[in-house]
Every structure is written in structure tokens, then in C-alpha cells.
mmCIF file of C-alpha atoms in Angstrom:
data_model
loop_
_atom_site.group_PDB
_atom_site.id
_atom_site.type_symbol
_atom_site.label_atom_id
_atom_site.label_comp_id
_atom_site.label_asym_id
_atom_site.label_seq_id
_atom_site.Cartn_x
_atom_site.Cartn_y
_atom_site.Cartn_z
ATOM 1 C CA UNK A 1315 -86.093 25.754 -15.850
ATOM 2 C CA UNK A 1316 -84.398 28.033 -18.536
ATOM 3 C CA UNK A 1317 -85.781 31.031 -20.234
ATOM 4 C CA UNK A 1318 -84.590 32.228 -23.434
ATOM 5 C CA UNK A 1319 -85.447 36.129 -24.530
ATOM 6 C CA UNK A 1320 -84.794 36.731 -28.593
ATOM 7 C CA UNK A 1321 -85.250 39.578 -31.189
ATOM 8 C CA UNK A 1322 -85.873 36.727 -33.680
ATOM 9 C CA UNK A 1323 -82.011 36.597 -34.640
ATOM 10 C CA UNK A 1324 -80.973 33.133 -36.670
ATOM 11 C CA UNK A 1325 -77.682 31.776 -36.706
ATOM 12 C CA UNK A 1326 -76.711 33.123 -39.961
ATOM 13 C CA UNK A 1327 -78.208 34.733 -43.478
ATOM 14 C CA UNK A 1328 -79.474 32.242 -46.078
ATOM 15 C CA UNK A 1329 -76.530 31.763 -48.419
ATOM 16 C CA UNK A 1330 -78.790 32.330 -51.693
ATOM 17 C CA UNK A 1331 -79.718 35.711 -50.206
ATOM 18 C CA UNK A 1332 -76.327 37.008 -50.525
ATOM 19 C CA UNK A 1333 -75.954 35.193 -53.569
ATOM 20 C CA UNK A 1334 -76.277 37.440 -56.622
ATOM 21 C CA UNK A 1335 -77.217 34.316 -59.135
ATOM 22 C CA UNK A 1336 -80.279 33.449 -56.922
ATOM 23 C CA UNK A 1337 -83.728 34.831 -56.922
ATOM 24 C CA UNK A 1338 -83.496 35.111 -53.102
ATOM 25 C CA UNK A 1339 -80.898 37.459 -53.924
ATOM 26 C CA UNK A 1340 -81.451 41.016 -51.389
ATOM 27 C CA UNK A 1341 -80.102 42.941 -53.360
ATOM 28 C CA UNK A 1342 -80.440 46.852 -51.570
ATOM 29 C CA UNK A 1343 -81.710 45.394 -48.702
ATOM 30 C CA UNK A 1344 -80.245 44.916 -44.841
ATOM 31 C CA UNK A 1345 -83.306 43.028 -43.621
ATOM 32 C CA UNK A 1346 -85.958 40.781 -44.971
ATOM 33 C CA UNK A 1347 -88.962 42.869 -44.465
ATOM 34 C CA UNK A 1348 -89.830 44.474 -47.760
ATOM 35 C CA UNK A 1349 -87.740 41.927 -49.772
ATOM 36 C CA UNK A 1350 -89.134 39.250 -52.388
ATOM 37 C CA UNK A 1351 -90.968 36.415 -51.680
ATOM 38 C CA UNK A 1352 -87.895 34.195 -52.845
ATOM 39 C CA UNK A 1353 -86.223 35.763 -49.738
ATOM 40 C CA UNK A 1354 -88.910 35.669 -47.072
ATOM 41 C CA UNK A 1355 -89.104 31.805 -48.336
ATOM 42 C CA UNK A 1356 -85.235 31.328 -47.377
ATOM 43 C CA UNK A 1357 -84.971 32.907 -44.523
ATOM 44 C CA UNK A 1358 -88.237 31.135 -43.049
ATOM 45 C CA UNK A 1359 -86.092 27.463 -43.917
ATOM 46 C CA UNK A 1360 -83.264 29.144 -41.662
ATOM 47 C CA UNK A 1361 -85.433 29.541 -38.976
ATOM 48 C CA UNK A 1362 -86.708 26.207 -39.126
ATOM 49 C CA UNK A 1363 -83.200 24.847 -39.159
ATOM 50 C CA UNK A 1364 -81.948 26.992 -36.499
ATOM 51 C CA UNK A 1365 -84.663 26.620 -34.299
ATOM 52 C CA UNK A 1366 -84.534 22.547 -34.833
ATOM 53 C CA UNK A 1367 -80.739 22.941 -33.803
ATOM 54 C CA UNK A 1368 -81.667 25.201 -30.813
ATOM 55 C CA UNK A 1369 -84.337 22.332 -29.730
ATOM 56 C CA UNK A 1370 -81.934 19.782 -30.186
ATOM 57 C CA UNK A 1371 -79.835 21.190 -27.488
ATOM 58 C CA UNK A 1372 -82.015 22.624 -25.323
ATOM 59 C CA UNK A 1373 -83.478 19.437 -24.949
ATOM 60 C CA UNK A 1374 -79.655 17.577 -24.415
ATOM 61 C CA UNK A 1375 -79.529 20.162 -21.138
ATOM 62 C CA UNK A 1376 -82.937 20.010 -19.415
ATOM 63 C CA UNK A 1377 -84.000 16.537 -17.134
ATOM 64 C CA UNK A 1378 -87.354 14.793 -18.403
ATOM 65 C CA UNK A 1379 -90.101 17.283 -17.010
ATOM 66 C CA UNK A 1380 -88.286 20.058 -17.110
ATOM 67 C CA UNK A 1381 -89.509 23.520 -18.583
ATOM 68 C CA UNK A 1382 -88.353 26.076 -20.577
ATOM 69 C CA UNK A 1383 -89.492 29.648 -22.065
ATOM 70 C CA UNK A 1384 -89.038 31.638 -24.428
ATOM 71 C CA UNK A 1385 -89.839 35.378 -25.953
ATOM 72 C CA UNK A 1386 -88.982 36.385 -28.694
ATOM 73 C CA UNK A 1387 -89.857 38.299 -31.749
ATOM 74 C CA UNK A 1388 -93.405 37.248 -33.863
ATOM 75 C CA UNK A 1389 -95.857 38.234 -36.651
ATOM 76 C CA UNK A 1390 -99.324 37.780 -37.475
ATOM 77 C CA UNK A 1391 -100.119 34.533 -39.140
ATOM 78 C CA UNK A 1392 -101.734 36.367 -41.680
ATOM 79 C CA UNK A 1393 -98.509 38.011 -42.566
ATOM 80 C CA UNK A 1394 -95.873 37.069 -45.114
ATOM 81 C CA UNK A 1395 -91.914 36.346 -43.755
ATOM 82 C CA UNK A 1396 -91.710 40.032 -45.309
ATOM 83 C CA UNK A 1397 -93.965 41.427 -43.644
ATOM 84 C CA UNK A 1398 -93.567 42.319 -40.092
ATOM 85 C CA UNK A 1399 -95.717 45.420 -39.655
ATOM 86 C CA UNK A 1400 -95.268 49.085 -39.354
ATOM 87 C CA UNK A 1401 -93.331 49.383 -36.586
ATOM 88 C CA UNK A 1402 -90.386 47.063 -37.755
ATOM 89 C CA UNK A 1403 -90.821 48.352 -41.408
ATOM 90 C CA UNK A 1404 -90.294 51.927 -39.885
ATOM 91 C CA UNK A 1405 -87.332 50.767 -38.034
ATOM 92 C CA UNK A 1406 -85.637 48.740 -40.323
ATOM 93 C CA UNK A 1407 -85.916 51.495 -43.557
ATOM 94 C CA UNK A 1408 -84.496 53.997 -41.064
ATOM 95 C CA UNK A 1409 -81.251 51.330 -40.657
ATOM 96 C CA UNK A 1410 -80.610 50.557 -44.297
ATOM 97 C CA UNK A 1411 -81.347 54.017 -45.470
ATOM 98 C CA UNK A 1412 -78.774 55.189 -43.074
ATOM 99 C CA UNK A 1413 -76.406 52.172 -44.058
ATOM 100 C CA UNK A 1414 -77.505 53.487 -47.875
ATOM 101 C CA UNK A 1415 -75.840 57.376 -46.684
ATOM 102 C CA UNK A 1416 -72.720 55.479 -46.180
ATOM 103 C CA UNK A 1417 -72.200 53.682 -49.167
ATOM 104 C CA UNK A 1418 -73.312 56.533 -50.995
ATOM 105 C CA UNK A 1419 -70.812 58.498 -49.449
ATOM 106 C CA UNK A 1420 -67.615 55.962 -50.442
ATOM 107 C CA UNK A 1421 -67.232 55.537 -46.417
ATOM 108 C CA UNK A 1422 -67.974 51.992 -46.885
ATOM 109 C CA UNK A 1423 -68.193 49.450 -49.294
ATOM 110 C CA UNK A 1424 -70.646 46.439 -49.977
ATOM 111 C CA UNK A 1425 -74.149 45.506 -48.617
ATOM 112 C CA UNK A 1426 -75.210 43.901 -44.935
ATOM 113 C CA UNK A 1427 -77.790 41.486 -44.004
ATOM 114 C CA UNK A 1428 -79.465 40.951 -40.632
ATOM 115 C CA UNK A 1429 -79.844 37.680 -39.767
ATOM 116 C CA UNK A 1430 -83.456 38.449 -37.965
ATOM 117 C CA UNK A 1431 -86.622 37.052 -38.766
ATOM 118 C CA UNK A 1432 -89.934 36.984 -36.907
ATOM 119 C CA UNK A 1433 -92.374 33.670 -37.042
ATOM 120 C CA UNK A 1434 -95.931 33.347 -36.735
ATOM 121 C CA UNK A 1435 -97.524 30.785 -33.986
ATOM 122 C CA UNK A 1436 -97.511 27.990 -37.038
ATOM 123 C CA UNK A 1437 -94.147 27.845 -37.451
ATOM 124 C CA UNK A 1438 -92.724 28.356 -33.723
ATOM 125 C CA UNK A 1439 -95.001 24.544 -33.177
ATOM 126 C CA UNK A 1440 -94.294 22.841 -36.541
ATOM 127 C CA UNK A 1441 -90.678 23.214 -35.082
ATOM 128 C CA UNK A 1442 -91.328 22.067 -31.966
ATOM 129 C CA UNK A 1443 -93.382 19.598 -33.295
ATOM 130 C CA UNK A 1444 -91.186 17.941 -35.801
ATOM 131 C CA UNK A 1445 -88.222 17.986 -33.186
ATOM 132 C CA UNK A 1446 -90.577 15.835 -30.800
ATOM 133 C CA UNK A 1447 -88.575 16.648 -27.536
ATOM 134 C CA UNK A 1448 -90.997 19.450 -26.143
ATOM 135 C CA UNK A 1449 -94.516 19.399 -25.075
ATOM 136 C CA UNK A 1450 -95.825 23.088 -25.776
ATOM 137 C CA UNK A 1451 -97.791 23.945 -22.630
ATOM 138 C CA UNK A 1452 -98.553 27.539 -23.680
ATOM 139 C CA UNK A 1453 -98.335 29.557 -27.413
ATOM 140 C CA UNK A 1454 -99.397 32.938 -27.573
ATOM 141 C CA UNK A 1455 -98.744 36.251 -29.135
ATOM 142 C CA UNK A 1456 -98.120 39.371 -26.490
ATOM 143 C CA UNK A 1457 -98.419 43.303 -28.001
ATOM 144 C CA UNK A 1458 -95.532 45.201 -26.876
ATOM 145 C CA UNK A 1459 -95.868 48.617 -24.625
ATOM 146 C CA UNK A 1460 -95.195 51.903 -25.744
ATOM 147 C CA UNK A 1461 -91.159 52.917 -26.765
ATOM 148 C CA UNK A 1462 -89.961 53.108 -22.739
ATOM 149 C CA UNK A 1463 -87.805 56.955 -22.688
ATOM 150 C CA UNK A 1464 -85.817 57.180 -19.934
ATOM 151 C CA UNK A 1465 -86.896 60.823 -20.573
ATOM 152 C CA UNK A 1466 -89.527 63.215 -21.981
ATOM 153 C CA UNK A 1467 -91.014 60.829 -23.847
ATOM 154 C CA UNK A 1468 -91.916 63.878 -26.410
ATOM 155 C CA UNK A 1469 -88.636 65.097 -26.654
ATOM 156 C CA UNK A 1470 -87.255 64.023 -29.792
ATOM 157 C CA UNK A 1471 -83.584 63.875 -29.387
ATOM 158 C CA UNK A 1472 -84.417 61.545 -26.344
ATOM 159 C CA UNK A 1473 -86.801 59.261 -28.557
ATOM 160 C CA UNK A 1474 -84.129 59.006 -31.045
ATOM 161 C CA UNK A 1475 -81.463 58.412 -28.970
ATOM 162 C CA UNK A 1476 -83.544 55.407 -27.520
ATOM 163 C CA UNK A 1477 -84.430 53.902 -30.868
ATOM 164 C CA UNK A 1478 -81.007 54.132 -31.880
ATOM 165 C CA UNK A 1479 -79.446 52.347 -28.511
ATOM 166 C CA UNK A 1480 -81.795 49.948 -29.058
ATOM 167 C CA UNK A 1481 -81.199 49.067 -32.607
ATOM 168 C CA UNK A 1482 -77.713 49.035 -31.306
ATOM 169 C CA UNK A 1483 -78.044 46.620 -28.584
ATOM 170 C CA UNK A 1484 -79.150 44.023 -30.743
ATOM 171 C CA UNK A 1485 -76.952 44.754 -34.132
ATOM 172 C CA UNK A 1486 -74.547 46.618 -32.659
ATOM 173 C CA UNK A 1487 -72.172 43.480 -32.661
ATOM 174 C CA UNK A 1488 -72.817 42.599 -35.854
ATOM 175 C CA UNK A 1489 -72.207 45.854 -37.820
ATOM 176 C CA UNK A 1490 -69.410 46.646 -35.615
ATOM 177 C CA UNK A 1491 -67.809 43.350 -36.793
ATOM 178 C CA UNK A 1492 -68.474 44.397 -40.776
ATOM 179 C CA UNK A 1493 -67.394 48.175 -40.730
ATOM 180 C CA UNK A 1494 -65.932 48.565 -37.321
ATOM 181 C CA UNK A 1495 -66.502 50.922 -34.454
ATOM 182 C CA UNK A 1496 -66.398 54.445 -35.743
ATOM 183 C CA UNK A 1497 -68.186 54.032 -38.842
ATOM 184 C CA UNK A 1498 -70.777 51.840 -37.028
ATOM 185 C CA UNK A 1499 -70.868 55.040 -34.485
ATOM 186 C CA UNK A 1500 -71.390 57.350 -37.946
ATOM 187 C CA UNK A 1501 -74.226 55.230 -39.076
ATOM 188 C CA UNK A 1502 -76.015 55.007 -35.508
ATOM 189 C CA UNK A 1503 -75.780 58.727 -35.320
ATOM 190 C CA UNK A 1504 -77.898 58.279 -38.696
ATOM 191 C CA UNK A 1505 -80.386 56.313 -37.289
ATOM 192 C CA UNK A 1506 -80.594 58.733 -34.543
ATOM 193 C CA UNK A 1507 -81.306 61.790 -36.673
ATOM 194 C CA UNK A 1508 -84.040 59.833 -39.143
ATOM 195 C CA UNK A 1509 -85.782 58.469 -35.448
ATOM 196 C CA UNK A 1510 -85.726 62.384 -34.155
ATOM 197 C CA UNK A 1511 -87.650 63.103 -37.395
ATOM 198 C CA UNK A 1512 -90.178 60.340 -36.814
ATOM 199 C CA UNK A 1513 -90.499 60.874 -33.167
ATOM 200 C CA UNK A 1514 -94.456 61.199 -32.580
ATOM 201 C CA UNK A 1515 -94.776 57.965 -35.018
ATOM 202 C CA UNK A 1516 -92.530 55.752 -33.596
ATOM 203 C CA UNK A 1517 -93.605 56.047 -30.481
ATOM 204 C CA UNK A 1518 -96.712 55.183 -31.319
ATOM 205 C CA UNK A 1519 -96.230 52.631 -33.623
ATOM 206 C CA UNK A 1520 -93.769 50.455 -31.263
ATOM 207 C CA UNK A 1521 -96.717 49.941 -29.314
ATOM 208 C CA UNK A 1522 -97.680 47.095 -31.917
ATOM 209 C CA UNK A 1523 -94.927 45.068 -31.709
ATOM 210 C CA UNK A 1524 -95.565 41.831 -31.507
ATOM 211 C CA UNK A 1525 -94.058 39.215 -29.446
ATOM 212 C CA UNK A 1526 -94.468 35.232 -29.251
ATOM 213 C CA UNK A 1527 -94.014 33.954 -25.061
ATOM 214 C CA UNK A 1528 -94.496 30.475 -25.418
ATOM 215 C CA UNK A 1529 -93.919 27.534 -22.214
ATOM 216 C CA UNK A 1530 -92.350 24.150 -23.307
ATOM 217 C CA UNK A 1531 -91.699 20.648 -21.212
ATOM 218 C CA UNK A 1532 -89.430 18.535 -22.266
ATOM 219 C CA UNK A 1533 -90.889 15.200 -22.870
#
């Protein structure tokens, strides 16, 4: 049995979004919520290839019979790939307008992309289903509970501190890797100060995320 948890990363960023001759081009943007529909397209065929991959060896590990799930990050199916709701749209303007501050600033030069991306249902089983090595046993969407502070969950500096760790535990490699540690500590102590200002909101909001917890076999 193996269980896999995810914030919907993929392997890497479509090469015709950082391409500046292609219309998937995201250009002023760090993630693909908000962008054009030419981006949402290409980073939805990165999932699919990813998540084929991922199959692929999952499936090379695990004995006939044996089981496997996952979490990870979804959306609505009525949702475009740029869409992912409030919550994440709050989240991810706070991270590129503080990566915006920086550039702005001459402290660093050049744009970033996430690789992150959040499926619906359909597309989580017409991967599984064109790989053919799972059975899917159980598919479902889960809501997400309110923004856990370790303290007063209506202090502000505490809520922002928390949204910022937590953007950081999942990108903190990543940016750290692109600008290095101090200016990635400079931009999280950005994040920090827009969260503080949105404190009452994202607290409520995070309540919506959405996650997919699906159950596989292999067959």
C-alpha cells in the first residue's frame, strides 16, 4: 500500500509558457491561475504527461492487487485550468505581487513560474484510464478545514505568519533555488505582511479549498 499527498506540483513548467514567441506565453505571471487560456491548455497536457509517468512507475513498484492513494490538490469540474477559486487566487496574487516588489525594486531580475496545477475528477481518471494499470476504487473531491493557527487564530501577525510558512513549505525549494536564501527570506516576509492585511479573509476563504482523495488497485 503507498499513499502519495500533493499540492498539485508537475514535474516541470510547459516550455511554451516561458516561451515569449508562444501564446501560452505567462508573461507577469508566477502561477497559472488568472493566466490565458493558451496557458491553462499547456499546463493541463503537463499534468497529463506527468501524471502518466507517475502511473507508469507507481505501477512498476506495487504487486498485482495492491493499492495506492493519493491527495492532492483539485478544482471544480466546472472550472477552467485557470481557475482555481478564491482561496488560491488570493494566495497566489499575494506571491507574485510580492515577487512583483522585488523586481520592481532591481533586487532581482527575471520572472518565476510554479509548476502547480490543480485537476478536476475528469482528468485525474482519463489518466488513470489511458495508463490502464489502476482500477480506481474511489474518486472524490474533499473541502478543506479552516487555515489551522498554531495561535490566536484572529491575530493577524500569527495568520500571516502561517500563510507564509505554508506557501514556503511547498515553494520554498523552488524559489530558494532561483534567487537564493535571503532574497527568498525578503519576499516571504512580503507575503507575510500582504496575508496580515487579509487576515479575516483568508481565513475564511481557505476553508474552500478543494482537495481530490482518490483509492487505486493496481490491476
Amino acid at each position: 500500500m503507498r499513499k502519495v499527498n500533493g499540492e498539485g506540483l508537475i514535474t516541470q513548467v510547459p516550455d511554451e509558457v516561458t516561451d515569449t514567441r508562444s501564446p501560452a506565453y505567462n508573461k507577469g505571471k508566477v502561477f497559472v491561475q488568472g493566466s490565458s487560456e493558451e496557458t491553462g491548455a499547456a499546463f493541463r497536457r503537463q499534468f497529463q504527461s506527468d501524471m502518466a509517468r507517475f502511473l507508469r512507475c507507481r505501477a512498476a513498484e506495487l504487486k498485482p492487487g495492491g493499492a495506492m492513494f493519493l491527495v492532492f490538490v483539485g478544482r471544480p469540474s466546472s472550472a477552467s485550468p485557470t481557475d482555481l477559486g478564491r482561496s488560491f487566487n488570493l494566495l497566489g496574487a499575494m506571491f507574485e505581487e510580492s515577487w512583483c516588489d522585488l523586481v520592481d525594486e532591481g533586487l532581482i531580475d527575471g520572472g518565476l513560474n510554479i509548476p502547480s496545477y490543480a485537476a478536476t475528477l475528469e482528468e485525474f481518471r482519463e489518466a488513470v484510464d489511458a495508463d490502464g494499470s489502476f482500477a480506481v476504487n474511489r474518486l472524490e473531491h474533499v473541502m478543506g478545514s479552516r487555515l489551522a493557527v498554531d495561535d490566536d487564530p484572529h491575530d493577524r501577525r500569527a495568520v500571516g505568519r502561517t500563510v507564509a510558512n505554508n506557501q514556503r513549505s511547498v515553494f520554498g525549494p523552488l524559489v530558494e533555488a532561483h534567487i537564493g536564501k535571503e532574497l527568498a527570506d525578503e519576499l516571504f516576509v512580503r507575503v507575510q505582511s500582504r496575508a496580515e492585511a487579509l487576515d479575516d479573509e483568508l481565513v475564511d476563504e481557505m476553508r474552500v479549498h478543494i482537495h481530490i482523495v482518490c483509492s487505486l488497485s493496481l490491476v
